[in-house]
Amino acid sequence: MKYILTAIIGIIPAFSSGQTLQYDRPAKVWEETLPLGNGRLGMMPDGGVQTEKIVLNDITLWSGAPQDANNYEAYKQLPAIRQLLKEGKNDEAQALMDKDFICTGKGSGSVPFGCYQTMGELQIQFDHGVPAKYERKLSLQQGLATCTYTVDGVTYRREYLTSFDDDISIVRLTADAPGKLSCRVTMSRAERGTTHTSAGTLILSGQLDNGIDGKGMEYEADVKALLKGGTLTTTDQALIIKNATEVILYLSAGTSYKDAGFRQRIARVMKTAMAKPFASERQQHISKYGRLFNRVQLYLGKGLEEPTDKRLAAFYNNPAADNELAVLFYQFGRYLSICSTRPGLLPPNLQGLWANQVQTPWNGDYHLDVNVQMNHWPVEVSNLSELNLPLAELVKGLVVPGARSAKAYYNAPGWVAHVITNIWGFTEPGESASWGATKSGSGWLCNNLWEHYAFTKDKHYLQEIYPVIKGAAVFYNSLLIKDDKTGWLVMSPSSSPENSFFLPNGHHASICIGATIDNQIVRDLFNDVITAAGVLGRDTALSRELAAKIKQLPPAGVISKDGRIMEWLEDYKETDPQHRHISHLWGLYPAALITAENTPDLAAAAKKTLEVRGDDGPSWTIAYKLLFWARLQDGNRSFKLLKEILKPTFKTDINYGAGGGVYPNMLSAGPPFQIDGNFGATAGIAEMLLQSHAGFINLLPAIPDHWKEEGTVKGLKARGNFTVDFAWKNGQVISYRVTSPVAQKVKIKVNGEIKEILASKI
Ligand code: FUC
């Protein structure tokens, strides 16, 4: 055990059970392999003794291409669609939209929309017999995976890293007796990849389909070996290593995404890394990775020093024995953020950057009706603020294509994105109106962009994103019309993501007037634009107009006869009362339109809503519920949901209903693997410990009984650019410290009492 000393909050014990994933056997399936990544390159080694298989990734590797799939005639149908909705003929309106209000072409079903794909697989074949003392580990503290075992009295060790120093992946193999390492190194890909060797380098390369002329993105992965002792020879398709004592495999890879000279870059990186002693590459990697990871420390009490899969199996029935498992899951989530994105590149997709297939489920794309937003929920509070910037860049890239979609479908100014996007800037509706015509995507993304400002108060950043959020607001503003029945300003058509309801005629429909999430997103976005315009001293007339419109919007929630928040403007009967999406509580989280303090009636209705929805679903749903209950300040219920999400599973078939959980490698299962569950739960654990959305910092707003005895956290962030450290015993905060780059006053709730303090300068 190590101790991290801090002046005010005392000592944080750093147990390895809260920082290390460990196993006593190789991975049998991909869902047991260990994810490594440096924000661009990903590796998932299985630690196989006779054959090591390592799945390779590059976050930029996509098929497809930019396209214009807008139906420029669509807006002409708007009056007819609106009329049908007015008459309560939602099913007919939806049928009309299915004809004209969808993208042209194949939509998400094929190229040119495209798909995030695996780069291939690296295989290392050994001549080893049966091993003893097998151990496989992932150190979250170091960003390193290892595997050790003994065969015939010789101890073999493998180290894997995707370097944060040079942009390269490295596998180091050692034996503790001279000349005992012999292996054969190959690479392959299920399609569109060929392997050859040239001048001692193993090369995998290919070109993906763009859906136009077949000549899409190009990629290449080169492997070179450095040996201590032994010999290196090559065949047409393999590196052959005989009788070495140490082998270091360098894997330099890249794609042509925004980089025509990627082959030269691959060669350059290879040369630089190989010229450096491995020890300094490793040290630099640990220190650069650590600059991000070490910003937050968390201690919640005792844990089990056992293999991770065994801990997961034990946790559901005896969580009290292993409080450190929650720490591990939390820090693993931070680790996954750090490894799956980096400023200047792409945000984490549905699988972060880890995919082992050519056809990744849901194309491994960016879903805009919860998933990519959830991927970013942990980063601000968990002190990884810069990892929000790749998303902001992606969203900036949607403004131009989104303006085309706004014109084509709504004859509207500004820009819009619907439910799915890719690295090519897709903003059109999807290929079916029921799910594809939902247009809250752009507004919801703006909430993520806003949160980065709310946490950092970075005015320069605000200037940069202002045109983006203004453009989204201008779009929604132009679509608001007066609802005949209520007199409120709403959008028509509208829909609540992926959900549907019964009409009085018994038919199903998804399309409606003024879905609650749309009303909440418009309210929140308008508020943010008004605040931003004020800070930047711009657009007074627009601010006045938006402020006047806000007064005419439906309230943040309308309560149904049975006490729930209504999902639609009409109290329709839902087709699936336990539906996985709970979009009408968007105002509770991520927004702060519904809070325990300011809107107690709506908070009570949100509770009722969640009771009826139940606690199960794909993992992202469970994580979202964990967050909702944290905002409702029910720590024990959040903890129950944490237990649900940590339930071990091996299932990989696509699931829309009950049955999430985690795989042995702690990646979350929809199933299949979907990283939003990890990120949502990571945000949720932080939200149980600290909140800052209601005008003050709240320490331990939703602490479960299991964590009350003692705990310490250091380095969490609160809105307003505060860093917060605190410790507690028996559920009571015993010390705390709030710092800020500039000394400023802040309200803080400690042990039930709100007071104003002066945050000290860092
Ligand atoms: C949304 C969800 C599904 C799945 C998919 C990737 O459509 O409703 O459960 O997470 O995104």
mmCIF file of N, CA and C and ligand atoms in Angstrom, residues 350 362 367 369-371 498 580-581 618 620 655-656 674 676, ligand 1:
data_model
loop_
_atom_site.group_PDB
_atom_site.id
_atom_site.type_symbol
_atom_site.label_atom_id
_atom_site.label_comp_id
_atom_site.label_asym_id
_atom_site.label_seq_id
_atom_site.Cartn_x
_atom_site.Cartn_y
_atom_site.Cartn_z
ATOM 1 N N LEU A 350 -19.100 4.890 -29.714
ATOM 2 C CA LEU A 350 -19.917 3.960 -28.907
ATOM 3 C C LEU A 350 -19.067 2.923 -28.170
ATOM 4 N N TRP A 362 -23.986 -0.922 -34.314
ATOM 5 C CA TRP A 362 -24.449 0.462 -34.564
ATOM 6 C C TRP A 362 -23.360 1.301 -35.251
ATOM 7 N N HIS A 367 -23.998 8.344 -31.414
ATOM 8 C CA HIS A 367 -25.440 8.498 -31.226
ATOM 9 C C HIS A 367 -25.682 9.773 -30.411
ATOM 10 N N ASP A 369 -28.655 10.852 -29.114
ATOM 11 C CA ASP A 369 -29.839 10.928 -28.259
ATOM 12 C C ASP A 369 -29.567 10.387 -26.865
ATOM 13 N N VAL A 370 -28.307 10.294 -26.494
ATOM 14 C CA VAL A 370 -27.840 10.085 -25.129
ATOM 15 C C VAL A 370 -26.384 9.616 -25.129
ATOM 16 N N ASN A 371 -26.008 8.760 -26.077
ATOM 17 C CA ASN A 371 -24.788 7.975 -25.912
ATOM 18 C C ASN A 371 -23.500 8.797 -25.927
ATOM 19 N N GLU A 498 -36.614 7.550 -29.502
ATOM 20 C CA GLU A 498 -36.801 6.101 -29.701
ATOM 21 C C GLU A 498 -38.022 5.529 -28.988
ATOM 22 N N ARG A 580 -36.160 1.908 -22.251
ATOM 23 C CA ARG A 580 -34.786 2.239 -21.802
ATOM 24 C C ARG A 580 -34.500 3.744 -21.795
ATOM 25 N N HIS A 581 -35.061 4.472 -22.736
ATOM 26 C CA HIS A 581 -34.812 5.923 -22.740
ATOM 27 C C HIS A 581 -35.720 6.600 -21.716
ATOM 28 N N PRO A 618 -30.302 -1.818 -20.685
ATOM 29 C CA PRO A 618 -28.898 -1.820 -21.115
ATOM 30 C C PRO A 618 -28.075 -0.974 -20.133
ATOM 31 N N TRP A 620 -26.149 1.556 -20.202
ATOM 32 C CA TRP A 620 -26.206 3.034 -20.201
ATOM 33 C C TRP A 620 -27.462 3.516 -19.484
ATOM 34 N N ASN A 655 -29.057 -6.086 -27.270
ATOM 35 C CA ASN A 655 -30.160 -6.067 -26.318
ATOM 36 C C ASN A 655 -30.712 -4.651 -26.179
ATOM 37 N N TYR A 656 -32.022 -4.553 -26.214
ATOM 38 C CA TYR A 656 -32.654 -3.245 -25.976
ATOM 39 C C TYR A 656 -33.427 -3.239 -24.663
ATOM 40 N N GLN A 674 -20.654 -1.559 -24.867
ATOM 41 C CA GLN A 674 -20.915 -0.159 -25.197
ATOM 42 C C GLN A 674 -20.327 0.675 -24.064
ATOM 43 N N ASP A 676 -20.662 3.719 -23.063
ATOM 44 C CA ASP A 676 -21.421 4.754 -22.347
ATOM 45 C C ASP A 676 -21.788 4.314 -20.934
HETATM 46 C C1 FUC B 1 -29.580 4.054 -28.666
HETATM 47 C C2 FUC B 1 -30.121 3.141 -27.583
HETATM 48 C C3 FUC B 1 -29.716 1.727 -27.768
HETATM 49 C C4 FUC B 1 -28.246 1.659 -28.062
HETATM 50 C C5 FUC B 1 -27.896 2.519 -29.261
HETATM 51 C C6 FUC B 1 -26.438 2.515 -29.604
HETATM 52 O O1 FUC B 1 -30.285 3.855 -29.803
HETATM 53 O O2 FUC B 1 -31.499 3.204 -27.546
HETATM 54 O O3 FUC B 1 -29.986 1.034 -26.565
HETATM 55 O O4 FUC B 1 -27.547 2.134 -26.967
HETATM 56 O O5 FUC B 1 -28.238 3.832 -28.974
#
